[in-house]
Coordinates of C-alpha atoms in Angstrom, one line a residue:
X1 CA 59.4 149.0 125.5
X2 CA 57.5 152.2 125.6
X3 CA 57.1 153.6 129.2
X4 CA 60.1 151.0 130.5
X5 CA 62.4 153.2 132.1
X6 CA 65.4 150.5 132.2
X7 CA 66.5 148.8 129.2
X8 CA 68.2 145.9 129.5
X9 CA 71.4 145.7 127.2
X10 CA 73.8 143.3 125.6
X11 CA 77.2 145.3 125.0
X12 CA 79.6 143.6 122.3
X13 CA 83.1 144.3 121.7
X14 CA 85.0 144.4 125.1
X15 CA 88.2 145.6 123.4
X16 CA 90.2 148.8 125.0
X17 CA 87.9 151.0 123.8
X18 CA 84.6 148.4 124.5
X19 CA 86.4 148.7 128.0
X20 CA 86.4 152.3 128.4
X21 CA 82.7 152.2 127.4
X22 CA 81.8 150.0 130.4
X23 CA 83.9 151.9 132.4
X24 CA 83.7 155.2 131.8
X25 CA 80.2 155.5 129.9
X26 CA 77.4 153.0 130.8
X27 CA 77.5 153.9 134.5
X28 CA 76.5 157.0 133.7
X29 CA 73.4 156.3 132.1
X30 CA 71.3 154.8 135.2
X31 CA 68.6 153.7 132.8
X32 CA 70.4 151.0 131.3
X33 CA 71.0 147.7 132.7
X34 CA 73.8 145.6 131.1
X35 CA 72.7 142.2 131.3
X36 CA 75.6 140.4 129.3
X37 CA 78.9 141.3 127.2
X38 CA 80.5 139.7 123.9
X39 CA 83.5 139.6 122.3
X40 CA 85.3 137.2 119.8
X41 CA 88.5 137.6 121.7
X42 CA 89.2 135.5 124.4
X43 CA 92.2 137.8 125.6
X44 CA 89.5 140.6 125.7
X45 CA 86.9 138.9 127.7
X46 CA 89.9 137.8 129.9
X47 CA 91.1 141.8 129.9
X48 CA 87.4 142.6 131.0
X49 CA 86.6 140.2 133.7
X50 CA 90.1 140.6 134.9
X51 CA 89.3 144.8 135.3
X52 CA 85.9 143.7 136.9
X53 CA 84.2 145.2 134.0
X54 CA 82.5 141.7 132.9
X55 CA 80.9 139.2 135.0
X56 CA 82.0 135.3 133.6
X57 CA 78.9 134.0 134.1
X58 CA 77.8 136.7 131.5
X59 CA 80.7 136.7 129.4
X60 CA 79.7 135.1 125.7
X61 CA 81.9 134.8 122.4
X62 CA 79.4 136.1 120.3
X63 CA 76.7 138.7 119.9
X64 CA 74.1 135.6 119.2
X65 CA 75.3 133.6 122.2
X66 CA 74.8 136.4 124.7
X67 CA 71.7 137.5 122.8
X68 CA 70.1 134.2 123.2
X69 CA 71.4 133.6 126.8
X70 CA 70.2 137.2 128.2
X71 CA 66.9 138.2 126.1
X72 CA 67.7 142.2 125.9
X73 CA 66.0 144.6 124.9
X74 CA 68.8 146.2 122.9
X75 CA 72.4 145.6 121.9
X76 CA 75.4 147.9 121.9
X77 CA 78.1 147.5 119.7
X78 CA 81.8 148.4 121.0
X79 CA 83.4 146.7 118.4
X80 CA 86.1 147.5 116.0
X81 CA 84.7 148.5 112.4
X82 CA 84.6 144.7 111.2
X83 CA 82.8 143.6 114.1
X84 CA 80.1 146.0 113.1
X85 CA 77.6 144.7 110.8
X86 CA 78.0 140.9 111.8
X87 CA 76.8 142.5 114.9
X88 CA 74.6 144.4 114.3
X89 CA 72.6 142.1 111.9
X90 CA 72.4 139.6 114.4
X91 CA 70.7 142.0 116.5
X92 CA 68.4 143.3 114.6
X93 CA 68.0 139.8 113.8
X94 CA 66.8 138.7 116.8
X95 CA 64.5 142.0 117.1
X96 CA 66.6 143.7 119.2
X97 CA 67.3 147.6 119.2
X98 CA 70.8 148.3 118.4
X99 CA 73.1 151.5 119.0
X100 CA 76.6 150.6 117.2
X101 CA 80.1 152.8 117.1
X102 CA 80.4 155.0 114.3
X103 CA 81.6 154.5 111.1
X104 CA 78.6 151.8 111.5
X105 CA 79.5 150.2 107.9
X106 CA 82.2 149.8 105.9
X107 CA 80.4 150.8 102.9
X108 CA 77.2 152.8 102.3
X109 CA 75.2 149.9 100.9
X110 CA 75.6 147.7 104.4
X111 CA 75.0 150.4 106.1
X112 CA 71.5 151.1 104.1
X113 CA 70.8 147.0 104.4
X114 CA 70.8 147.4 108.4
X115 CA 68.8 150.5 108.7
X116 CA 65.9 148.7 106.0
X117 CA 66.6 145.4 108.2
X118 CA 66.1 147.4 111.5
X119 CA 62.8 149.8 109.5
X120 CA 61.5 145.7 108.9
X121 CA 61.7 144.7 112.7
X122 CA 60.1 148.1 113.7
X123 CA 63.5 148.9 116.4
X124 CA 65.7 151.2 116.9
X125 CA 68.6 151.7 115.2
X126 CA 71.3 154.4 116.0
X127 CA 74.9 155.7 116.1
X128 CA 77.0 157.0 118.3
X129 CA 77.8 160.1 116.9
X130 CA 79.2 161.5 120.2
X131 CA 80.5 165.3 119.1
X132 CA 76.7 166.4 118.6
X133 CA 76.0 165.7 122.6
X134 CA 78.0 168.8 124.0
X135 CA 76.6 172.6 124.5
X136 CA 78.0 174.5 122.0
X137 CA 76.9 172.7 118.7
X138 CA 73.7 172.0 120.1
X139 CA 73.5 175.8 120.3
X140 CA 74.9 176.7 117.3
X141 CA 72.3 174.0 115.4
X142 CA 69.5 176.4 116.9
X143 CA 70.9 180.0 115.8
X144 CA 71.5 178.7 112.3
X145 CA 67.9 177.0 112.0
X146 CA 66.8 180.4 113.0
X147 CA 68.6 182.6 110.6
X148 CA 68.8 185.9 112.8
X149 CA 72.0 186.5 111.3
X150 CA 70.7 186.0 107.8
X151 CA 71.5 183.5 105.4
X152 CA 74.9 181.4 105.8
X153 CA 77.4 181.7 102.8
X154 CA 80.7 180.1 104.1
X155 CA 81.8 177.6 106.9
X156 CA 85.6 177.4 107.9
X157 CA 86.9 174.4 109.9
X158 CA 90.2 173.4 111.4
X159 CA 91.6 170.4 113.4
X160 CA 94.4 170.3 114.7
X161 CA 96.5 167.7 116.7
X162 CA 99.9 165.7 117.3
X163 CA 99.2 162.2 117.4
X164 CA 102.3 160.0 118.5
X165 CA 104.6 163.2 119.7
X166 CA 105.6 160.6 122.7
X167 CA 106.9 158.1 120.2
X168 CA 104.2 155.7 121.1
X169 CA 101.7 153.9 118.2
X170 CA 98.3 153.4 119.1
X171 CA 96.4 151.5 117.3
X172 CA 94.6 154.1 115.0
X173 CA 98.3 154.9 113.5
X174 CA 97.7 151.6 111.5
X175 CA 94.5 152.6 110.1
X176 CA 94.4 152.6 105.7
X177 CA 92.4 155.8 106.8
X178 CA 93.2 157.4 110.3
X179 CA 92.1 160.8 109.4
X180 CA 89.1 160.5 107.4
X181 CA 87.3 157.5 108.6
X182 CA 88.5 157.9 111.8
X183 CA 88.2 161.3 112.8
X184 CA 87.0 163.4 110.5
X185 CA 84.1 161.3 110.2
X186 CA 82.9 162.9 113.6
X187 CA 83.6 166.3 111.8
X188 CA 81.4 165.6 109.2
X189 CA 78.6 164.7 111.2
X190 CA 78.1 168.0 113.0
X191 CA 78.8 169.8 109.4
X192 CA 75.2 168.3 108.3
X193 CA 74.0 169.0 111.9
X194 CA 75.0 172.2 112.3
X195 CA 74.2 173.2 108.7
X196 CA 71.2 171.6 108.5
X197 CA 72.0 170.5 104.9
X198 CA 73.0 167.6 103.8
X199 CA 76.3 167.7 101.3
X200 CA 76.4 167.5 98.0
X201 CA 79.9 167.3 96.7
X202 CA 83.5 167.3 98.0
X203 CA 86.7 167.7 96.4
X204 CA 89.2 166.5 99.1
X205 CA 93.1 165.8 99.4
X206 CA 95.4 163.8 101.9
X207 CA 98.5 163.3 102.8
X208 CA 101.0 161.7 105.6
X209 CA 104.5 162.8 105.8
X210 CA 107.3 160.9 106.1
X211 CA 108.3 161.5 109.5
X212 CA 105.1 160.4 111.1
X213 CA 104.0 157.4 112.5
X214 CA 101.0 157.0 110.5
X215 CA 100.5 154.0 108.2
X216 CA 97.5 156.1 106.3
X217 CA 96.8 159.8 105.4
X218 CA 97.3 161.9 108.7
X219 CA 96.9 165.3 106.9
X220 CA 94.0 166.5 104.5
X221 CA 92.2 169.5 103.3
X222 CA 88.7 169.5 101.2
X223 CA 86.0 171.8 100.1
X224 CA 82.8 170.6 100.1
X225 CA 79.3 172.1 99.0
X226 CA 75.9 171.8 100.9
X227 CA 73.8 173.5 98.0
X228 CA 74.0 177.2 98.9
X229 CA 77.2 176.9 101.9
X230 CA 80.8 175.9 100.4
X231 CA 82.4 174.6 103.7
X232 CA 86.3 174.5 103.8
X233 CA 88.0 172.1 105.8
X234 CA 91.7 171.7 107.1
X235 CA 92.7 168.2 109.3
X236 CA 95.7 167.1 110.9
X237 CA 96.8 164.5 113.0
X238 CA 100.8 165.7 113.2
X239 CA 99.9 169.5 113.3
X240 CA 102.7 171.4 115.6
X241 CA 100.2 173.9 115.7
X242 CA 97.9 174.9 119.0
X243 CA 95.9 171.6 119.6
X244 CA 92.0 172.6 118.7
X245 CA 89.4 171.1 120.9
X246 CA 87.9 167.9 119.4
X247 CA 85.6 169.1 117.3
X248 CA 88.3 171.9 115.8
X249 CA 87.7 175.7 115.5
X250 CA 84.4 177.0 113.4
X251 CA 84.0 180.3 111.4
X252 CA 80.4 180.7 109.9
X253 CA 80.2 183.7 107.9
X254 CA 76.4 185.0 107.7
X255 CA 74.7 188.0 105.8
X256 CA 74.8 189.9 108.8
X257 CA 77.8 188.6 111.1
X258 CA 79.7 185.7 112.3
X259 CA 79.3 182.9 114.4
X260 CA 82.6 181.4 115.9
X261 CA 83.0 178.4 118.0
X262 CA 84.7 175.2 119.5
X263 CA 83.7 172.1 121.3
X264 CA 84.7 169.1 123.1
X265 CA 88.1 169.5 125.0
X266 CA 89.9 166.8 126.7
X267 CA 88.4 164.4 129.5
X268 CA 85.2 163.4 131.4
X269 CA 84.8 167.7 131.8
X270 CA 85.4 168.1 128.0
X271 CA 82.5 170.9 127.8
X272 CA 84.5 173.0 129.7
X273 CA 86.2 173.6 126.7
X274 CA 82.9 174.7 124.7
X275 CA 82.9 178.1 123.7
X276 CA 80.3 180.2 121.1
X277 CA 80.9 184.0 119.8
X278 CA 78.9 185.8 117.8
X279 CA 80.3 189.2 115.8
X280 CA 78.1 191.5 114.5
X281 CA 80.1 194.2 112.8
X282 CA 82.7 195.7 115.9
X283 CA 81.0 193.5 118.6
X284 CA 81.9 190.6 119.6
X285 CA 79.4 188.6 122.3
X286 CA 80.8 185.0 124.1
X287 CA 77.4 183.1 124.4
X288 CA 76.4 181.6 128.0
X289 CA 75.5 178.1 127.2
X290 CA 73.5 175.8 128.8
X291 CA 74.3 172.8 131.0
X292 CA 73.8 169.3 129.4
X293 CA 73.1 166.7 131.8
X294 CA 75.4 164.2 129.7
X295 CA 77.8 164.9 127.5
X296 CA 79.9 162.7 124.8
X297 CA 78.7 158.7 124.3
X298 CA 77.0 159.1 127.3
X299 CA 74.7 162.1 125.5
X300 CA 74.5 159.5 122.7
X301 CA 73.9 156.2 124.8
X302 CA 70.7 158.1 126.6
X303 CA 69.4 159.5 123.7
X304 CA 69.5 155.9 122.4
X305 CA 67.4 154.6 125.5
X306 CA 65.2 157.1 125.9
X307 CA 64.2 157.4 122.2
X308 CA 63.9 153.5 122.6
X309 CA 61.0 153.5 126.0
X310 CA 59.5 156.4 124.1
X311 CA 59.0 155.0 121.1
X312 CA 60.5 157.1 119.1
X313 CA 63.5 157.4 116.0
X314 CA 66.9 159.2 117.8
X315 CA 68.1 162.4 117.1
X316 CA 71.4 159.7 116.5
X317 CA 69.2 157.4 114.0
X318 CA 71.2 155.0 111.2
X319 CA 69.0 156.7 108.7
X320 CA 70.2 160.0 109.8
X321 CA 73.5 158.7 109.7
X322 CA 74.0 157.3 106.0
X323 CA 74.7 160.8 105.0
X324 CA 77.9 161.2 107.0
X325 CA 78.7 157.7 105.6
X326 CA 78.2 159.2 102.2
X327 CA 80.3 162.2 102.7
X328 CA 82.9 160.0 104.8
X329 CA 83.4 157.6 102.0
X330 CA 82.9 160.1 99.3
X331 CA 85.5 161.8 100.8
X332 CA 87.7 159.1 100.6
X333 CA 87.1 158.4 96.9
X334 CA 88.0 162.0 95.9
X335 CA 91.2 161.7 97.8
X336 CA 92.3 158.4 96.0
X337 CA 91.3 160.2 93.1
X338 CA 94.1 162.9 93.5
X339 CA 91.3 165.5 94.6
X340 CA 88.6 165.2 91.8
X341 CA 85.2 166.0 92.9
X342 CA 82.9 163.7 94.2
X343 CA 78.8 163.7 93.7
X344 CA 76.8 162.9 97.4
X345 CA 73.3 161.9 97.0

């Protein structure tokens, strides 16, 4: 694949959210080419053909039938979380590269068997941890690697949101974990990116009130350590308090000042929302930040293809990303354990 500037992809899982991918997301990544589509359901491949998204004559019921019948280069997985590694493996398999919807395992140990399985076949494979792709935490990665505010002694995050105010369910209200696993797992992802550290124990705590339409925990708070930071983290799915951006509201206390920021608002133009400040004692400084040429899955998707015709490990890599499956999981653990602390690593 090195030097191809197309690569040819399988995507599987063509449920809403496989649906908005091949709306919304593939066509704006002109070098890849989607040769052929999966899914297990038949009312999903009837849902996508009927919306124009698939074409029938390239429509399979599983990853190894459209695999076989389309020789790709890679495979992208849209499926839900138990369609994941059945997918994947198959993939990687068949010696295919593979990008695959985070959480990308159920548990850390399948997620570990794919990325040796995928280090064995000499491919690619990654996750589509889509908060990183956006201006503002890819700027806020750099300043903290450089340490011209000094050393980093406490991180503050909060996310907040109303989930079901209209009455509606979606289907994420019937999650066993719609906060953690769901969301917060993107959350935890840019802590070890921005930090550049990767955790080492969490004490967290959830909750769901009565009133809300959640099956799971919608509401949690934890502390968790990265070695020298302690991060503290508030999340909440039925919060009537102003609606954070995506990837919440940051405080990052420093030796010499503070860095505070947001990213990822609503919609294709969710950058807009990106924001950086930086205080050093009375001054306060709103950062201009740079353009990214594409933003969100579609950051992730051509970060996937590109690092695949370089020939190359993504920024987005599954060995990269079995550290926000520890903490995600870990997190998890402490909160069924009423809170007690939890060893990473």
């Amino acid at each position: 694949m090195e030097g191809t500037s197309v690569v040819r992809i399988v995507q599987v899982g063509l449920g809403g959210f496989g649906r908005n991918w091949a709306q919304e997301m593939i066509p704006q990544v002109p070098q890849v080419e989607v040769v052929g589509r999966a899914d297990i359901s038949p009312d999903s491949r009837q849902a996508a053909i009927a919306a124009g998204i698939a074409d029938p004559k390239a429509t399979y019921e599983t990853a190894e039938e459209a695999i076989a019948a389309t020789d790709p280069d890679a495979v992208l997985v849209t499926a839900s979380l138990v369609g994941h590694v059945p997918a994947v493996r198959a993939a990687l398999d068949a010696g295919k590269h593979v990008m695959v919807e985070k959480p990308f395992a159920p548990t850390v140990a399948e997620g570990a068997e794919l990325v040796d399985l995928a280090a064995s076949k000499g491919v690619v494979l990654a996750v589509s941890q889509n908060y990183r792709f956006f201006p503002a935490p890819q700027v806020v990665r750099k300043l903290v690697a450089e340490g011209k505010l000094g050393a980093l002694h406490a991180v503050e995050l909060d996310f907040r949101r109303f989930s079901g105010a209209n009455g509606v369910r979606g289907p994420h209200h019937f999650l066993a974990e719609p906060l953690l696993v769901d969301m917060s797992i993107h959350h935890f992802d840019l802590m070890r990116v921005i930090l550049g550290r990767n955790p080492t124990r969490i004490s967290c705590q959830t909750w769901d009130p009565e009133w809300s339409l959640f099956t799971g925990p919608s509401e949690g708070t934890a502390l968790i350590d990265f070695d020298d930071v302690t991060l503290s983290y508030r999340g909440s799915w039925v919060s009537h308090g102003d609606p954070t951006p995506w990837s919440g509201q940051w405080r990052m206390d420093f030796e010499n000042g503070e860095i505070a920021w947001t990213s990822r608002g609503d919609g294709r133009d969710g950058w807009k929302a990106d924001e950086v400040w930086i205080r050093r004692g009375n001054q306060r400084t709103k950062l201009v930040l740079p353009k990214v040429e594409r933003t969100d899955r579609a950051g992730t998707l051509t970060e996937f293809v590109t690092a695949v015709a370089e020939g190359r490990q993504p920024d987005n890599s599954g060995q990269d990303n079995l550290s926000t499956l520890a903490l995600t999981y870990a997190a998890v653990e402490s909160a069924a354990g009423g809170g007690e602390p939890v060893k990473i690593g």
